[in-house]
XYZ file of C-alpha atoms in Angstrom:
759
model
C 87.109 161.300 83.416
C 88.266 158.108 85.107
C 90.482 158.713 88.098
C 94.163 157.946 87.602
C 95.386 155.505 90.266
C 98.945 155.224 91.555
C 99.016 152.693 94.398
C 95.774 150.809 93.867
C 96.282 148.485 90.919
C 100.040 148.261 91.476
C 101.792 144.889 91.692
C 103.347 145.291 95.128
C 104.704 142.555 97.421
C 102.968 141.924 100.730
C 104.072 144.196 103.552
C 105.316 141.194 105.539
C 106.797 139.263 102.627
C 110.445 139.809 103.602
C 109.693 138.986 107.234
C 108.173 135.663 106.244
C 110.826 134.781 103.694
C 113.557 135.374 106.269
C 111.742 133.337 108.914
C 111.413 136.381 111.143
C 107.618 136.442 111.269
C 106.203 135.392 114.628
C 103.357 132.913 114.729
C 101.527 131.982 117.936
C 103.719 128.986 118.709
C 106.813 131.202 118.337
C 105.708 133.356 121.258
C 107.357 132.720 124.622
C 106.474 134.465 127.888
C 108.356 134.253 131.206
C 107.216 131.312 133.332
C 105.116 129.941 130.483
C 103.427 126.565 131.004
C 102.449 124.042 128.338
C 99.219 122.159 127.818
C 98.045 118.947 126.164
C 94.603 117.509 125.565
C 93.358 113.972 126.163
C 91.160 112.848 123.283
C 88.537 110.166 122.958
C 89.671 106.807 121.508
C 86.033 105.852 120.817
C 83.613 107.225 118.220
C 80.604 107.224 120.539
C 80.576 106.543 124.267
C 79.225 107.734 127.561
C 81.798 109.015 130.065
C 81.277 107.147 133.325
C 84.281 108.325 135.307
C 87.549 110.189 134.868
C 90.401 109.539 137.312
C 93.028 112.300 137.100
C 94.797 111.543 140.392
C 97.880 109.917 138.876
C 98.329 112.751 136.419
C 98.017 115.371 139.146
C 100.754 113.672 141.181
C 103.260 113.661 138.326
C 106.096 116.125 139.137
C 105.868 119.172 136.903
C 102.111 118.993 136.424
C 100.383 122.230 137.450
C 96.791 121.473 136.682
C 94.245 119.070 135.211
C 90.719 119.903 134.048
C 87.827 117.817 132.729
C 84.383 118.662 131.413
C 82.915 118.401 134.910
C 84.811 121.448 136.149
C 84.107 123.864 133.324
C 80.981 126.064 133.070
C 77.925 124.504 131.503
C 78.183 126.716 128.419
C 78.102 125.509 124.831
C 79.719 127.516 122.074
C 79.628 127.805 118.331
C 79.921 130.195 115.408
C 76.218 130.257 114.577
C 74.123 131.234 117.635
C 71.263 128.869 116.756
C 73.641 125.913 116.361
C 75.729 125.909 119.538
C 76.214 122.270 120.523
C 79.813 121.923 121.693
C 81.566 122.129 125.055
C 85.240 122.994 125.314
C 85.674 119.599 126.989
C 83.141 116.782 126.698
C 80.824 116.608 129.705
C 78.919 113.346 129.540
C 79.510 111.846 126.121
C 82.157 111.665 123.443
C 80.868 111.741 119.895
C 83.896 111.062 117.695
C 87.443 109.738 117.913
C 89.404 112.818 118.875
C 86.717 114.514 120.960
C 88.255 116.651 123.744
C 87.998 114.871 127.121
C 90.509 116.444 129.529
C 93.444 118.853 129.549
C 96.728 118.978 131.442
C 99.013 121.911 132.134
C 102.697 121.330 133.006
C 106.100 122.947 133.035
C 106.903 121.496 129.632
C 105.056 119.738 126.851
C 106.784 116.387 127.461
C 105.512 116.198 131.037
C 102.067 117.308 129.892
C 102.099 114.515 127.314
C 103.156 111.974 129.962
C 100.426 113.169 132.315
C 97.775 112.748 129.639
C 98.679 109.063 129.472
C 98.048 108.728 133.226
C 94.418 109.863 133.075
C 92.024 106.937 133.268
C 88.598 107.261 131.669
C 85.814 104.707 132.069
C 83.565 104.667 129.011
C 80.325 102.937 128.178
C 80.670 102.357 124.469
C 77.607 103.243 122.389
C 76.586 102.234 118.875
C 77.997 104.594 116.275
C 77.023 105.661 112.758
C 79.380 106.880 110.059
C 77.231 107.652 107.032
C 74.727 110.530 106.861
C 72.160 108.520 104.931
C 72.233 105.750 107.550
C 72.274 108.326 110.345
C 68.889 109.584 109.137
C 67.282 106.185 109.544
C 64.883 105.788 112.450
C 66.966 102.979 113.959
C 70.215 104.974 113.879
C 72.011 105.818 117.158
C 71.115 109.227 118.551
C 74.244 111.376 118.609
C 72.750 114.495 120.207
C 69.711 113.936 122.396
C 66.594 115.557 121.022
C 67.842 115.834 117.453
C 65.486 113.730 115.344
C 67.083 111.635 112.609
C 70.402 113.207 113.611
C 69.472 116.088 111.331
C 70.592 119.251 113.087
C 69.548 121.605 110.318
C 67.435 121.311 107.173
C 66.514 123.888 104.601
C 64.042 123.919 101.728
C 63.951 126.719 99.202
C 61.633 126.957 96.235
C 61.481 129.493 93.453
C 59.029 129.415 90.552
C 57.220 126.224 89.558
C 59.705 123.399 89.116
C 57.212 120.690 88.228
C 55.722 122.891 85.514
C 59.232 123.609 84.233
C 60.006 119.887 84.055
C 56.747 119.286 82.178
C 57.647 121.945 79.638
C 61.220 120.685 79.203
C 62.321 118.731 76.148
C 64.436 116.519 78.410
C 64.823 115.960 82.147
C 67.922 114.348 83.648
C 68.631 113.160 87.179
C 72.088 112.212 88.477
C 73.713 111.633 91.858
C 77.148 112.818 92.952
C 79.407 112.514 95.984
C 82.194 114.759 97.194
C 84.641 113.571 99.834
C 86.048 114.957 103.099
C 88.994 117.313 102.565
C 91.284 118.789 105.203
C 92.428 122.400 105.037
C 95.998 121.393 105.907
C 97.308 124.843 106.896
C 101.059 124.830 107.346
C 100.727 126.422 110.780
C 99.060 124.091 113.326
C 96.481 125.590 115.669
C 97.929 127.288 118.726
C 96.865 129.544 121.606
C 98.757 131.367 124.326
C 96.919 132.965 127.250
C 98.018 135.363 129.988
C 95.944 136.649 132.896
C 96.452 139.774 134.958
C 94.941 139.062 138.402
C 95.193 142.732 139.449
C 92.639 143.977 136.949
C 91.136 140.703 135.757
C 92.248 141.133 132.155
C 92.738 138.046 129.999
C 94.910 138.255 126.891
C 94.884 135.450 124.326
C 97.165 135.171 121.315
C 95.598 132.703 118.909
C 95.988 131.417 115.380
C 92.482 132.545 114.514
C 90.689 134.042 111.553
C 88.074 135.843 113.636
C 89.491 137.493 116.777
C 86.276 139.293 117.726
C 84.135 136.143 117.450
C 86.741 134.241 119.477
C 86.594 136.925 122.149
C 82.829 136.474 122.346
C 83.070 132.685 122.640
C 85.778 132.892 125.302
C 83.726 135.375 127.275
C 80.678 133.137 127.065
C 82.354 129.867 127.974
C 84.621 131.278 130.694
C 81.804 133.458 132.021
C 83.850 136.622 132.230
C 82.865 139.973 130.684
C 83.761 140.378 127.026
C 85.470 143.676 127.850
C 87.954 141.771 130.020
C 89.067 139.542 127.140
C 91.615 140.718 124.597
C 92.388 138.522 121.584
C 95.470 139.217 119.491
C 96.096 137.524 116.185
C 99.814 137.112 115.455
C 100.915 135.952 112.005
C 98.722 133.097 110.811
C 100.068 130.397 108.550
C 96.925 129.712 106.583
C 93.408 129.035 107.712
C 91.120 128.471 104.697
C 88.143 128.457 107.083
C 89.568 125.938 109.568
C 90.470 128.645 112.075
C 87.145 130.436 112.387
C 85.951 128.205 115.242
C 87.007 128.335 118.868
C 88.763 125.128 119.915
C 89.653 123.460 123.214
C 93.184 124.891 122.970
C 91.807 128.453 123.236
C 89.540 127.695 126.166
C 92.021 125.518 128.071
C 94.905 127.966 127.694
C 92.686 130.709 129.129
C 91.264 128.431 131.841
C 94.664 127.483 133.218
C 96.100 131.004 132.830
C 93.293 132.401 134.976
C 93.626 129.741 137.655
C 97.402 129.427 137.786
C 98.332 133.069 137.182
C 100.909 132.037 134.613
C 100.947 132.180 130.815
C 99.880 128.898 129.224
C 100.292 127.677 125.676
C 98.536 124.870 123.787
C 99.727 123.889 120.290
C 98.192 121.022 118.323
C 100.321 118.504 116.507
C 99.546 117.584 112.917
C 97.428 114.577 113.846
C 95.279 116.739 116.108
C 94.778 119.221 113.276
C 93.475 116.383 111.098
C 91.196 114.673 113.603
C 90.068 117.403 115.997
C 89.604 120.652 114.105
C 87.435 120.864 110.975
C 87.180 119.468 107.455
C 85.163 120.076 104.288
C 81.827 118.278 104.564
C 81.428 115.096 102.560
C 78.159 115.475 100.657
C 75.694 113.404 98.641
C 73.922 115.511 96.024
C 71.167 114.531 93.598
C 70.510 116.957 90.739
C 67.467 116.889 88.473
C 67.496 119.347 85.573
C 64.973 120.141 82.852
C 66.241 121.714 79.608
C 65.032 122.751 76.190
C 66.637 121.212 73.088
C 68.955 124.188 72.740
C 70.265 123.733 76.316
C 68.211 126.429 78.021
C 67.704 125.463 81.664
C 64.043 125.635 82.688
C 64.209 124.140 86.145
C 66.369 122.282 88.655
C 65.800 120.284 91.790
C 68.562 119.503 94.287
C 68.717 117.249 97.262
C 71.836 117.395 99.419
C 72.892 115.502 102.544
C 76.001 116.813 104.250
C 78.001 114.595 106.590
C 78.543 117.027 109.456
C 80.450 114.760 111.775
C 79.880 115.062 115.509
C 79.051 118.768 115.875
C 77.479 121.676 114.020
C 80.263 124.249 113.670
C 78.844 126.378 110.808
C 76.191 123.833 109.763
C 73.203 126.130 109.055
C 75.315 128.608 107.119
C 77.101 125.897 105.161
C 73.974 124.137 103.970
C 72.249 127.447 103.179
C 75.222 128.677 101.144
C 75.223 125.441 99.216
C 71.659 126.302 98.240
C 72.011 130.002 97.549
C 74.910 129.613 95.175
C 73.060 127.202 92.952
C 71.231 130.315 91.754
C 74.286 131.855 90.148
C 76.125 132.040 87.733
C 73.343 130.445 85.669
C 69.808 131.650 85.152
C 67.635 129.051 86.885
C 64.070 130.441 86.846
C 62.548 127.490 88.708
C 64.439 125.806 91.518
C 63.882 123.570 94.518
C 66.659 122.953 96.999
C 66.391 120.546 99.893
C 69.485 120.295 102.068
C 70.229 118.667 105.397
C 73.164 118.693 107.801
C 73.403 115.294 109.459
C 75.405 114.295 112.522
C 77.682 111.253 112.317
C 80.369 109.901 114.685
C 83.175 111.313 112.585
C 85.457 114.384 112.565
C 83.568 117.662 112.440
C 82.780 119.455 109.203
C 83.232 123.210 109.057
C 83.894 126.181 106.863
C 86.405 125.527 104.142
C 87.213 127.627 101.101
C 83.898 127.859 99.290
C 81.935 126.766 102.387
C 79.550 124.122 101.059
C 79.570 125.379 97.497
C 82.429 123.331 95.923
C 80.491 120.126 96.560
C 77.373 121.540 94.893
C 79.399 123.081 92.088
C 80.979 119.708 91.314
C 77.515 118.202 90.915
C 76.095 121.041 88.827
C 79.051 121.510 86.513
C 79.496 117.784 85.990
C 75.831 117.318 85.158
C 75.842 120.328 82.826
C 78.552 118.666 80.755
C 76.648 115.366 80.802
C 73.483 117.139 79.647
C 75.396 118.945 76.893
C 76.682 115.590 75.653
C 73.237 113.976 75.805
C 71.441 116.717 73.839
C 74.320 117.499 71.481
C 75.173 121.018 72.658
C 78.699 122.317 73.148
C 79.576 122.571 76.904
C 80.915 126.099 76.452
C 77.838 127.228 74.547
C 75.416 125.819 77.142
C 77.198 127.819 79.838
C 77.144 131.057 77.866
C 73.496 130.529 76.913
C 72.411 130.177 80.544
C 74.674 132.854 82.000
C 73.016 135.517 84.097
C 73.796 139.155 83.324
C 74.199 142.320 85.317
C 70.998 144.103 86.196
C 68.557 141.365 85.257
C 65.909 140.283 87.792
C 66.940 137.336 89.945
C 64.535 134.705 91.194
C 66.173 134.633 94.634
C 66.378 138.411 95.024
C 70.106 138.784 94.332
C 71.181 142.202 93.072
C 73.829 141.714 90.398
C 75.518 145.061 89.757
C 78.279 143.694 87.542
C 78.774 140.291 85.951
C 81.589 139.110 83.725
C 80.637 135.427 83.726
C 79.870 134.929 80.024
C 83.071 136.766 79.158
C 85.018 134.573 81.575
C 83.697 131.434 79.825
C 84.676 132.792 76.437
C 88.157 133.855 77.522
C 88.903 130.648 79.407
C 87.742 128.525 76.460
C 89.863 130.517 74.019
C 92.944 130.306 76.247
C 92.709 126.520 76.661
C 92.215 126.072 72.885
C 88.691 124.717 73.210
C 87.726 124.722 69.543
C 90.983 123.120 68.485
C 91.161 120.516 71.256
C 87.754 119.470 72.579
C 87.114 115.937 71.284
C 90.077 116.209 68.950
C 93.050 115.274 71.108
C 94.645 111.800 71.145
C 93.233 109.193 73.600
C 94.147 110.108 77.149
C 94.203 113.857 76.523
C 91.246 116.149 77.062
C 89.974 119.596 77.988
C 87.072 120.674 80.207
C 85.455 123.805 81.609
C 83.387 124.732 84.654
C 82.020 127.981 86.041
C 81.064 129.489 89.386
C 80.213 132.603 91.332
C 80.981 133.727 94.889
C 79.981 136.551 97.234
C 82.177 139.313 98.602
C 81.079 138.813 102.168
C 77.486 138.875 103.266
C 74.980 141.657 103.781
C 72.471 139.999 106.034
C 73.831 140.386 109.535
C 74.061 143.616 111.478
C 77.092 142.610 113.521
C 79.460 142.249 110.606
C 80.343 145.876 110.112
C 84.019 146.710 109.859
C 85.743 149.703 111.436
C 88.933 151.594 110.684
C 90.926 154.494 112.087
C 93.480 156.425 110.024
C 95.952 158.851 111.595
C 98.133 161.226 109.583
C 100.979 162.524 111.716
C 103.003 165.713 111.608
C 105.856 163.820 109.939
C 103.628 162.472 107.157
C 103.516 158.952 108.590
C 100.160 157.219 108.330
C 98.942 154.812 110.980
C 96.022 152.558 110.184
C 94.016 150.578 112.742
C 91.893 147.821 111.286
C 90.217 144.809 112.845
C 90.699 142.788 109.659
C 92.513 139.478 110.105
C 95.334 138.881 107.649
C 95.855 135.117 107.538
C 98.346 135.175 104.710
C 96.124 136.440 101.912
C 97.564 139.971 102.054
C 94.647 141.798 103.668
C 96.894 144.280 105.480
C 98.692 145.104 102.230
C 95.466 145.668 100.318
C 93.979 147.874 103.060
C 97.206 149.872 103.177
C 97.169 150.346 99.399
C 93.634 151.710 99.592
C 94.608 154.214 102.306
C 97.785 155.207 100.457
C 95.791 155.870 97.294
C 93.317 158.141 99.040
C 96.029 160.111 100.834
C 98.352 160.319 97.836
C 101.333 158.712 99.560
C 103.452 155.673 98.678
C 102.767 152.361 100.399
C 105.966 152.679 102.419
C 104.421 155.582 104.374
C 101.677 153.344 105.778
C 101.923 151.459 109.072
C 99.038 149.149 109.863
C 98.036 147.553 113.153
C 95.353 144.922 112.765
C 93.317 142.210 114.458
C 93.810 143.103 118.120
C 90.489 143.351 119.934
C 92.061 145.559 122.596
C 93.268 148.183 120.122
C 91.635 147.886 116.725
C 88.008 148.572 115.750
C 85.414 145.829 115.443
C 85.675 143.565 112.432
C 84.052 140.183 111.778
C 87.329 138.662 110.599
C 88.301 136.644 107.593
C 85.476 134.565 106.174
C 83.168 134.665 103.207
C 85.681 136.599 101.090
C 84.464 139.911 102.454
C 87.663 141.459 103.799
C 88.622 143.627 100.829
C 85.133 144.986 100.331
C 84.217 145.332 103.997
C 87.465 146.382 105.699
C 88.717 148.060 102.521
C 85.667 150.321 102.358
C 85.992 151.169 106.058
C 89.655 152.103 105.653
C 88.939 154.069 102.511
C 86.242 156.149 104.190
C 88.509 156.813 107.176
C 91.292 157.937 104.820
C 88.900 160.176 102.906
C 87.890 161.792 106.201
C 91.555 162.614 106.885
C 92.092 163.871 103.372
C 89.062 166.144 103.499
C 90.294 167.861 106.659
C 93.620 168.591 105.004
C 92.053 169.528 101.682
C 89.862 172.206 103.264
C 92.924 173.983 104.590
C 94.943 173.593 101.395
C 92.037 174.752 99.250
C 91.807 177.884 101.340
C 95.518 178.580 100.945
C 95.480 177.925 97.189
C 92.201 179.749 96.688
C 90.815 176.665 95.024
C 87.798 174.432 95.452
C 88.185 171.320 97.578
C 86.601 169.264 94.816
C 89.338 170.397 92.416
C 92.208 169.067 94.539
C 93.990 165.785 94.219
C 96.678 164.045 96.261
C 99.463 161.958 94.765
C 103.169 161.402 95.246
C 103.124 163.209 98.628
C 101.756 166.359 97.002
C 98.387 168.094 96.974
C 97.611 170.116 93.881
C 94.851 171.382 91.660
C 93.769 168.798 89.087
C 95.268 169.597 85.723
C 97.574 172.233 87.249
C 100.330 170.310 89.006
C 102.330 173.483 89.614
C 99.544 174.932 91.715
C 99.873 173.017 94.969
C 102.078 172.160 97.908
C 103.892 169.141 99.194
C 102.327 167.004 101.899
C 105.033 168.161 104.321
C 104.194 171.801 103.595
C 100.490 171.112 103.972
C 101.000 169.390 107.325
C 103.240 172.180 108.581
C 100.641 174.738 107.579
C 97.926 172.668 109.230
C 99.875 172.559 112.467
C 100.711 176.280 112.424
C 97.013 177.029 112.036
C 96.703 175.465 115.516
C 94.583 172.643 114.153
C 94.698 169.373 116.118
C 97.335 166.829 115.174
C 97.447 164.027 114.216
C 94.659 164.296 111.707
C 92.324 161.428 112.487
C 89.652 159.833 110.373
C 87.277 157.147 111.576
C 84.727 155.042 109.803
C 82.658 151.912 109.978
C 81.245 150.164 106.954
C 78.723 147.456 106.474
C 77.189 146.157 103.301
C 74.024 147.861 102.066
C 71.125 145.721 103.130
C 68.083 147.326 101.540
C 66.893 143.896 100.439
C 68.584 141.594 102.913
C 68.062 137.905 103.310
C 68.022 136.036 106.578
C 69.406 133.047 104.649
C 67.109 130.585 106.317
C 63.671 132.144 106.109
C 63.594 135.050 103.692
C 64.833 135.494 100.161
C 66.767 138.592 99.208
C 70.132 139.968 98.288
C 72.894 137.926 99.850
C 76.070 139.948 99.333
C 77.245 143.470 98.484
C 78.590 142.119 95.191
C 79.443 138.869 93.434
C 82.497 137.655 91.598
C 82.308 135.308 88.621
C 84.825 132.858 87.287
C 85.529 130.044 84.823
C 88.225 127.380 84.933
C 89.382 125.502 81.866
C 91.574 122.429 82.321
C 93.720 120.284 80.077
C 94.690 116.833 81.355
C 96.768 113.878 80.339
C 95.566 110.491 81.618
C 98.107 107.674 81.680
C 96.048 104.775 80.346
C 98.405 102.216 81.938
C 98.741 103.638 85.468
C 95.551 105.677 85.707
C 97.499 108.709 86.872
C 96.094 112.065 85.809
C 98.455 114.900 85.016
C 96.893 118.343 85.015
C 98.820 120.038 82.251
C 97.245 123.461 82.298
C 94.558 125.368 84.130
C 93.174 128.632 82.850
C 91.338 130.721 85.393
C 89.354 133.670 84.107
C 88.091 135.736 87.016
C 85.804 138.733 87.273
C 87.034 140.214 90.542
C 86.003 143.737 89.647
C 89.138 145.877 89.661
C 92.149 144.320 91.320
C 93.621 146.378 94.174
C 96.855 144.386 93.814
C 96.975 142.148 90.691
C 99.958 140.190 91.998
C 98.127 139.207 95.173
C 95.035 138.341 93.144
C 97.124 136.017 90.991
C 98.530 134.386 94.117
C 95.013 133.794 95.389
C 93.893 132.361 92.060
C 96.877 130.040 91.811
C 96.405 128.818 95.369
C 92.760 128.053 94.725
C 93.527 126.234 91.500
C 95.906 123.932 93.367
C 93.394 123.490 96.182
C 90.712 122.501 93.699
C 93.167 120.210 91.980
C 93.731 118.447 95.305
C 89.997 117.971 95.765
C 89.692 116.548 92.253
C 92.609 114.139 92.196
C 94.366 113.572 95.510
C 92.857 114.703 98.789
C 90.621 112.493 100.894
C 90.363 112.202 104.661
C 89.946 108.434 104.897
C 87.817 107.376 107.877
C 87.217 103.767 108.871
C 84.847 103.111 111.774
C 85.341 106.680 112.875
C 89.148 106.516 112.833
C 91.050 108.864 110.506
C 93.513 106.620 108.694
C 95.767 109.227 107.110
C 96.255 112.084 109.630
C 99.664 113.258 108.445
C 101.225 115.095 105.543
C 103.007 111.846 104.668
C 99.789 109.890 104.194
C 97.294 112.563 103.195
C 97.564 113.203 99.479
C 97.750 116.738 98.251
C 99.478 118.396 95.321
C 103.083 119.451 95.721
C 105.319 121.616 93.594
C 105.916 118.536 91.421
C 102.249 118.398 90.385
C 101.829 122.114 89.665
C 100.285 122.709 86.232
C 100.832 125.695 84.006
C 98.386 128.271 85.360
C 97.169 131.118 83.217
C 95.225 133.789 85.076
C 92.980 136.038 83.014
C 91.470 139.151 84.469
C 87.901 139.923 83.470
C 87.550 143.486 84.646
C 84.293 145.019 85.773
C 83.875 148.174 87.822
C 81.687 147.363 90.777
C 79.903 150.305 92.422
C 80.059 148.843 95.952
C 83.615 147.536 96.282
C 86.494 149.926 97.089
C 87.811 151.169 93.748
C 85.489 148.624 92.088
C 86.996 145.561 93.780
C 85.214 142.283 94.406
C 86.160 138.941 95.906
C 89.123 137.151 94.430
C 90.511 133.733 95.149
C 88.074 131.746 97.246
C 85.548 131.573 94.434
C 88.218 130.171 92.168
C 88.324 127.012 94.279
C 84.727 126.186 93.357
C 85.154 124.902 89.847
C 88.643 123.434 89.241
C 87.430 119.991 90.372
C 84.524 119.766 87.893
C 86.684 121.326 85.154
C 89.252 118.559 85.693
C 86.550 115.862 85.851
C 85.042 117.203 82.636
C 88.474 117.170 80.992
C 88.960 113.559 82.098
C 85.690 112.678 80.390
C 87.001 114.275 77.201
C 90.211 112.271 77.584
C 88.839 108.791 78.271
C 85.054 108.996 77.867
C 84.208 108.126 81.484
C 81.809 110.133 83.634
C 83.056 110.302 87.214
C 80.357 111.067 89.761
C 82.560 110.879 92.847
C 85.714 112.583 94.077
C 88.660 112.177 94.223
C 89.380 110.656 90.828
C 92.278 108.440 91.853
C 94.395 106.218 89.576
C 92.586 103.173 91.007
C 89.216 104.607 90.011
C 90.518 105.496 86.557
C 91.820 101.963 85.976
C 88.608 100.383 87.306
C 86.538 102.585 85.014
C 88.692 101.821 81.986
C 88.448 98.102 82.691
C 84.677 98.315 83.052
C 84.429 100.355 79.881
C 86.432 97.819 77.891
């Protein structure tokens, strides 16, 4: 009999919702410590130059300035997220590689003086030739951005499954098309900030940072500052959005710590909006060529991809990004023969990094656009070609993925029905159209040993439950979901749970928020810790009730025999009995969880199972194109999502809606415009993204599957949804005006140019 759930599955507001609505939540920049100093960073005005000399004397003499540091003074230690790809110093040592590169930092009694001091630093540069396009950067004559990196290609991957050439030979038709996806900024509402404090008596450094990965940040700070990791404590306050942009360490983290250690005073660095645009991370622009062989009925026999990612000046997550772009071409469709060749290429531009989907949205745009083009060319319905090629749970996978549950085909069917596909596709008036696109995404990864998640659950004498988790809630509701899982296992309402999270000095190890693994990874850890607490209590209660432990259940602050609610005791009575038996209080449960890795992949060398489970999703869009202005209005977006079983359906819907709007921005509005290395629109005023005024009607459809790995059957929700809105919108635009767009964003100017060319 399926277990009846009381807290899991409930539509509950986030634990910190009221705090945030009232403006009472504290973000890093809200924190103030006695005697706190303020820092600013001097950035490169040139895209590529050698640093000949830095004169800081005038800045140091400015009243109120407490310290100045350049790359010469800091340890010779590079940092990065991926160990094999470390290529960045906290402050540039000999060269700057993009406009905005970190050159020097100042610490002063207030931010205005720090800003004034920055202007007094004189830097002598030897300007070097620069390159701004990844295809040109690969040419033999291109400027070398990092010495020793041939063709500016810092990472390349080639994966091959089956026999692609044989598949092409056996195909009824083979098509090849090229696509381009632009640079997109994450644009979190909260700018990046760090506050550091040092205790000289015991050598302990504490850093509050707007980060998604406190434990990784601790490691990078330890490495670059050359102090033991155990002496570094990273605390994540409230974070106002990250979307992948806050998984890296930045100069603000290092410099705040550097000055705090040397001056013995707390120091804060907070970036302004322009710095967030030019000096943090962005979604990689990418050129992708797709070659696909199909049978007459639309069955895919083979595909070949070639991708060149514009990485900007440094690696950040380069190897992972380009590998993910490859791996997720293998789902949600059955592609028995596949070749992927991908390269991450340095240019003298802002740095690419993880962003919602992490290399996959660009590839998904290419695949889903070409699938519609192929359907049109061979006379097959775009919905039918997706259903025909859908993978299914349990079937062998060419790349070694283990698909326990898969609701992709169902998601296509439900999304198509909800958008009115049969009634509207090709049948609406000129300027109106509908389109679909599909995708799949992992719930974290199962290939690295250091990404286990820990949790501690304490049940006190008063019935209060304290949870310690390393998971980083960056606004997605992770703390709420983890608390719901614990509440369900202990049979208490959510209000009884108190959670402390993401403090490396207090909470257990956790890799942080990336790859959509928090619910599965940290949720499973918390669930196991709660079960450990429950079992200790159940053994005592079972003895008192003369019942079997396996026959007990906990709900509504009561423990009773299943099917006999009158035979039991309240939680308060159980705890009192437990205490009077002289058993230790509080009752503590501990656990660590990491994804099963019986068939792991190393991503770069070996094939194998990538994630503990996979979510599947389809977006269906309806658009209205103004034929006179070229403006596209997204009227409706249906998102059908197989996220397993939702722990909190309301939070899932919030994630889905956010991703729909993010994908909408990628399709129609957002573009980090760079000219000769200079970002031309580094502000919310100039950078186009959707506002409340552009919001479409969003219909979220749950496609429920019961995954055996996720806590209570849960899988990823939200991030995967950002993969296919852009191609769904582009496909709908084709239906509306009969123009195939191969490049994003699809702006009014491009619409009008295309219509003029068509006429």
